[in-house]
Coordinates of C-alpha atoms and ligand atoms in Angstrom, one line a residue:
X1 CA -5.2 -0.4 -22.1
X2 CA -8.3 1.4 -21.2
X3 CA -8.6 4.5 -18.6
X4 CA -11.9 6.3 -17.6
X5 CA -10.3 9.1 -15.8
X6 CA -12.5 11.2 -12.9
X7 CA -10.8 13.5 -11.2
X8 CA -12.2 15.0 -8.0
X9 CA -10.3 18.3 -8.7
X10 CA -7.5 19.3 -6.5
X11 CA -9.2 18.0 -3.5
X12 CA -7.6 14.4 -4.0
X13 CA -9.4 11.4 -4.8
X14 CA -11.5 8.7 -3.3
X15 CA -11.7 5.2 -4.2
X16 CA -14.8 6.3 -6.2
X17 CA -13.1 9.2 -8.4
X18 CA -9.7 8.2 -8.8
X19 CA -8.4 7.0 -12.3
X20 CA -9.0 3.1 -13.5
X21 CA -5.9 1.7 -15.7
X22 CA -6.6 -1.5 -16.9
X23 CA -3.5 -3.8 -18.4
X24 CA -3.6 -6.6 -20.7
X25 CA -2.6 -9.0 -17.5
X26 CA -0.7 -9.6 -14.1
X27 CA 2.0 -9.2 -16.1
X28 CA 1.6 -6.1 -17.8
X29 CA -0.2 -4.5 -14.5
X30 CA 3.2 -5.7 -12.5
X31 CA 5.5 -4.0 -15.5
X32 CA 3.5 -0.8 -15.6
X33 CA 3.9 -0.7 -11.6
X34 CA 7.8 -1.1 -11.6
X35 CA 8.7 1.5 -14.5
X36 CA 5.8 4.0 -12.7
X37 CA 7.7 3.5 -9.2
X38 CA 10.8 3.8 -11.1
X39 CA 9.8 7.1 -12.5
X40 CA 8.8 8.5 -9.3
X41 CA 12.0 7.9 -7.5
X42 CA 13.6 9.3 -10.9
X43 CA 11.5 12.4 -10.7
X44 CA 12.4 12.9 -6.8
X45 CA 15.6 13.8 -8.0
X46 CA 17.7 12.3 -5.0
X47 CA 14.8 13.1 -2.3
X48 CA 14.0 10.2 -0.4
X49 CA 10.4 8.6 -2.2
X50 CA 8.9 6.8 1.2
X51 CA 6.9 3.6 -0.3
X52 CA 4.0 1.8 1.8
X53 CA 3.8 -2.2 0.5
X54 CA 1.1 -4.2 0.4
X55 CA 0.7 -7.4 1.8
X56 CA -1.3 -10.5 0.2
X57 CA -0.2 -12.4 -2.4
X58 CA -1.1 -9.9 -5.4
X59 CA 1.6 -7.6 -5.6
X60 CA 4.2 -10.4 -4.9
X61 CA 4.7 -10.8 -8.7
X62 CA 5.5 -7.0 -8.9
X63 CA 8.2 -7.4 -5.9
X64 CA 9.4 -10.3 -8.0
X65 CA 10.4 -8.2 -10.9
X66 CA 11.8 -5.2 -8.8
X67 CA 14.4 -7.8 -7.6
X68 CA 14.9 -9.2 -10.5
X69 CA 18.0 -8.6 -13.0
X70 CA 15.2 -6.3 -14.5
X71 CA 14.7 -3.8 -12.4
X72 CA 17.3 -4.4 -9.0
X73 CA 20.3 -2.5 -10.4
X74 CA 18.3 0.5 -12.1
X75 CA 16.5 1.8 -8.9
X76 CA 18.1 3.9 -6.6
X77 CA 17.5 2.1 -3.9
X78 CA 19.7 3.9 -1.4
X79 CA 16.8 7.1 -1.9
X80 CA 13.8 4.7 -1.2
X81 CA 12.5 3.8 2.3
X82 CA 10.3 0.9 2.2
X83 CA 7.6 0.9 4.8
X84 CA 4.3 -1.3 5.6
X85 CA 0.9 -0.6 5.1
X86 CA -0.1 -3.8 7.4
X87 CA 1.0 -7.1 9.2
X88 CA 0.2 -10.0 10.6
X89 CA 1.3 -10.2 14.3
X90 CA 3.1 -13.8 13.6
X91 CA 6.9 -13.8 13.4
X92 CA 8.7 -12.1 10.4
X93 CA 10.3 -15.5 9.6
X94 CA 6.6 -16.8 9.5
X95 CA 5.3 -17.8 5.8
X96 CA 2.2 -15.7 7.0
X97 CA 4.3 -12.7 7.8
X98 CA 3.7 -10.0 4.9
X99 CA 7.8 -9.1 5.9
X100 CA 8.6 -12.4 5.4
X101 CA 6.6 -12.4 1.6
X102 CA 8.3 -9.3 1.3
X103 CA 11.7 -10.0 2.1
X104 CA 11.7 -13.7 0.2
X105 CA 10.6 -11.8 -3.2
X106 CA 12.2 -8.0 -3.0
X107 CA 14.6 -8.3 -0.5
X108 CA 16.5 -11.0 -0.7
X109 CA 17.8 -9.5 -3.9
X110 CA 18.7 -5.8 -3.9
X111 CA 21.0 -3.6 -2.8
X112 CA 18.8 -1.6 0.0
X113 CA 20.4 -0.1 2.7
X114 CA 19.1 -1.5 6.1
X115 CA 18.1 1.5 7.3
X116 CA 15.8 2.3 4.4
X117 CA 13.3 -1.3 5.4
X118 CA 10.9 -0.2 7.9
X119 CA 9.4 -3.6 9.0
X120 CA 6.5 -3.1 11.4
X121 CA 7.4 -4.3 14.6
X122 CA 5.7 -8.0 16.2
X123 CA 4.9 -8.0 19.7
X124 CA 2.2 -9.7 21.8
X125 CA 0.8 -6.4 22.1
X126 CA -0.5 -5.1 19.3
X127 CA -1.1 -1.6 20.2
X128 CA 2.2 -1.4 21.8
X129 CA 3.7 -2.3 18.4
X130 CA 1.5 -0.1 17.0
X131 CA 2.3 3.0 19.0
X132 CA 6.5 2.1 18.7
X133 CA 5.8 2.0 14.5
X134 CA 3.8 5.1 14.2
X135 CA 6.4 6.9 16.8
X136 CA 9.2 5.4 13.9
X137 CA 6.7 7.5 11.2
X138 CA 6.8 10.2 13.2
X139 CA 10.6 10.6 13.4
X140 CA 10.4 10.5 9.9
X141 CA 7.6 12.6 8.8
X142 CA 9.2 15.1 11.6
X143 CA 6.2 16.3 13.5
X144 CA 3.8 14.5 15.6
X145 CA 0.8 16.3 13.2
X146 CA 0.0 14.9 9.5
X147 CA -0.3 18.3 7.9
X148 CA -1.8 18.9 4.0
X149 CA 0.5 19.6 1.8
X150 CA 3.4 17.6 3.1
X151 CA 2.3 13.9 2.4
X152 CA 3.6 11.0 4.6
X153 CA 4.4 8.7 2.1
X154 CA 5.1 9.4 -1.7
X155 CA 3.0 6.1 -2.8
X156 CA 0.7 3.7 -1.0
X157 CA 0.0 0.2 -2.5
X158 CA -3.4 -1.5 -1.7
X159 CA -4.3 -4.9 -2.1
X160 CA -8.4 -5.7 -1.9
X161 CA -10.1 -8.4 -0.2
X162 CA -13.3 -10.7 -1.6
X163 CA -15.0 -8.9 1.7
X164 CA -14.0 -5.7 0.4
X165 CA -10.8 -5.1 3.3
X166 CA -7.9 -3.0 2.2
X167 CA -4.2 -3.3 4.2
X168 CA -5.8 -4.5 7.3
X169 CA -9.3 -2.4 7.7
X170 CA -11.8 -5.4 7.8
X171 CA -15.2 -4.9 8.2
X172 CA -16.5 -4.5 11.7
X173 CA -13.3 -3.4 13.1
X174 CA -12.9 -0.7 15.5
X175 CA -10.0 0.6 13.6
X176 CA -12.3 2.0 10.8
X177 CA -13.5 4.4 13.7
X178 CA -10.0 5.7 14.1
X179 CA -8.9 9.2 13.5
X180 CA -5.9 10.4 15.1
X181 CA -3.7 7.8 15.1
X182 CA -1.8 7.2 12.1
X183 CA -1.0 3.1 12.9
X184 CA -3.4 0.8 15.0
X185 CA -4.5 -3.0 14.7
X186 CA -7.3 -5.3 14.1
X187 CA -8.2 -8.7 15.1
X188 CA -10.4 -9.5 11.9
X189 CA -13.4 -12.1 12.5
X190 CA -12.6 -13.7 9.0
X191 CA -9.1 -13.3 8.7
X192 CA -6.1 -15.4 10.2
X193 CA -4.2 -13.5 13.3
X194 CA -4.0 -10.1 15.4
X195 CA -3.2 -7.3 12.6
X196 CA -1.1 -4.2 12.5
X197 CA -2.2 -1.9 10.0
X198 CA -2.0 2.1 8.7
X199 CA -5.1 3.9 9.5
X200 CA -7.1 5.7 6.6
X201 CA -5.7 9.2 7.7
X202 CA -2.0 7.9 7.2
X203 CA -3.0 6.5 4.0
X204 CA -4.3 9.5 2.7
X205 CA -1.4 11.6 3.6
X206 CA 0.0 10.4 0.4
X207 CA 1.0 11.4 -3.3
X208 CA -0.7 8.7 -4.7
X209 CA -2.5 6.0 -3.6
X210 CA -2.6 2.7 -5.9
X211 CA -5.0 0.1 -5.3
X212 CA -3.2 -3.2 -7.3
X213 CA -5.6 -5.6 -7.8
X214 CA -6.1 -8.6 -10.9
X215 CA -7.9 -12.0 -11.1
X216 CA -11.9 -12.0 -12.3
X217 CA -12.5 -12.9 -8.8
X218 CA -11.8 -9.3 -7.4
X219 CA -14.2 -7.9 -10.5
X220 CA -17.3 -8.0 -8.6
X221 CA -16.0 -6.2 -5.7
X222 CA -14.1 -3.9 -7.3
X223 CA -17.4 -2.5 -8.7
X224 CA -18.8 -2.7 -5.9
X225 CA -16.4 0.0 -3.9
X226 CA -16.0 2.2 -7.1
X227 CA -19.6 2.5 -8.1
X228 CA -22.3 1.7 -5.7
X229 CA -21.9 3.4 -2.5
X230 CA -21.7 0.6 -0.3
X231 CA -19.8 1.0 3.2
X232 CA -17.0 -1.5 2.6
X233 CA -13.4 -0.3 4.3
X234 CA -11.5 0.3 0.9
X235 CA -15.1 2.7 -0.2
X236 CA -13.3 4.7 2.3
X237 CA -10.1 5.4 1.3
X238 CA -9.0 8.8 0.7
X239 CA -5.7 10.4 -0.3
X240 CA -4.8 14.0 -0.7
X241 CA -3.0 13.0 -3.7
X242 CA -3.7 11.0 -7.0
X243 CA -5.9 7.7 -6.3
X244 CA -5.2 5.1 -9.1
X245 CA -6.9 1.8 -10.1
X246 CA -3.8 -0.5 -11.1
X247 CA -5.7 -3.6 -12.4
X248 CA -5.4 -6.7 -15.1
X249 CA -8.1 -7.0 -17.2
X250 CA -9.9 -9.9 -15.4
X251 CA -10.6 -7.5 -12.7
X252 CA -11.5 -4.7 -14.5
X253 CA -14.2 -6.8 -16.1
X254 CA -13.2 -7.2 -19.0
Ligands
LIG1 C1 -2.8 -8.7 3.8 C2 -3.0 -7.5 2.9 C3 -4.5 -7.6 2.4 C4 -4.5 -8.0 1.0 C5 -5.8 -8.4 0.5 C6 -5.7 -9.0 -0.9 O1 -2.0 -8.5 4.7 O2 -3.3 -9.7 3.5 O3 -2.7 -6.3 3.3 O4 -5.2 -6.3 2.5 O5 -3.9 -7.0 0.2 O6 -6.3 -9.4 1.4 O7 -5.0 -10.2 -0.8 P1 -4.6 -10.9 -2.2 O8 -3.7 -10.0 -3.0 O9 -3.8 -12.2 -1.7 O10 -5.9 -11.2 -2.9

């Protein structure tokens, strides 16, 4: 396990200056994720900790051992709220449906109260069902106004695309322009369906932010976004928290 670790003082980090773990494999990177998220709820000491998934197939084999014998009875799942950092606009019982993925590998096997799985919602309106789940986050977060200080969401997972897309900010989408709303959509050119997705400023209104990516296929882009400044979506993620690298050693390059 390696770590080059620049911090960007107490300003937060960027995808540029936050720390890089690398694990031995998907395995170990999935392990290292469940006992940190375990830790976190530990450490919140009965407060809710408010978790944004990711959707893609990466972090399916970390859901996988959350629900499994594991992990399923030792979180307190009755203190974590699970919310969405994108979706596809097809129907949650949909294969594509990042709920469905969800729900098939996490779900299905813990003890979660109802209320604590914030699905985003699937109209044929996009923006609609973007304005009703950002309205959901705001009842939530209790004001109307992301303020410093008091992040939105204790951790954010982030998958990252061969095209360099994070949640769903693809390249050449208006929603990359977006800076007052916290939830919005995208109809990506190179991407399957109409998208909901969290905007950068509700991603950074977070405690940590932790990219989880593995497979030597994501190396190249991964240095790409971390060391060259080059405008793909994920260069431009920000959180006022802790920004963390979460990846197997095939992606880190090695
Ligand atoms: C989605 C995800 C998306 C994903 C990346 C990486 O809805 O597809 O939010 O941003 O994380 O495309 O996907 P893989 O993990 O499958 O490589």
């Amino acid at each position: 396990m390696s770590d080059k670790i620049e911090k960007n003082g107490d300003k937060g980090h960027t995808a540029q200056t936050g720390y890089v773990l690398v694990l031995s494999d998907a395995t170990a990177q999935a392990e290292y994720l469940a006992s940190s998220i375990l830790h976190h709820a530990e450490e919140k000491q009965g407060e809710p900790l408010r978790i944004a998934l990711s959707g893609g197939s990466t972090p399916k084999r970390l859901y996988e051992l959350l629900g499994s014998s594991e992990y399923a009875d030792r979180m307190p799942w009755d203190k974590i709220h699970l919310f969405f950092g994108d979706e596809r606009m097809v129907p949650h019982t949909d294969s594509d449906s990042n709920f469905h993925m969800v729900k098939e590998s996490l779900l299905a096997h813990i003890d979660i109260p109802f209320r604590n799985v914030h699905p985003m919602p699937v109209l044929d309106d996009p923006a609609k069902a973007a304005e009703i789940y950002q309205a959901e986050l705001q009842a939530i977060y209790g004001s109307k106004t992301l303020e410093k200080g008091k992040p939105l969401f204790d951790i954010v997972l982030l998958g990252l695309g061969g095209d360099g897309h994070t949640a769903s900010l693809f390249p050449g989408t208006p929603v990359l322009q977006e800076k007052d709303k916290w939830v919005s959509w995208s109809q990506p050119s190179d991407a399957p369906h109409k998208r909901m997705t969290l905007t950068y400023s509700a991603i950074a209104s977070s405690r940590f932010v932790m990219f989880v990516v593995s497979g030597e296929s994501k190396a190249q882009i991964i240095r790409e976004v971390r060391d060259e400044d080059k405008p793909y979506p994920s260069a431009a993620i920000k959180t006022e928290g802790e920004l963390h690298w979460i990846l197997d050693r095939a992606a880190g390059g090695e």
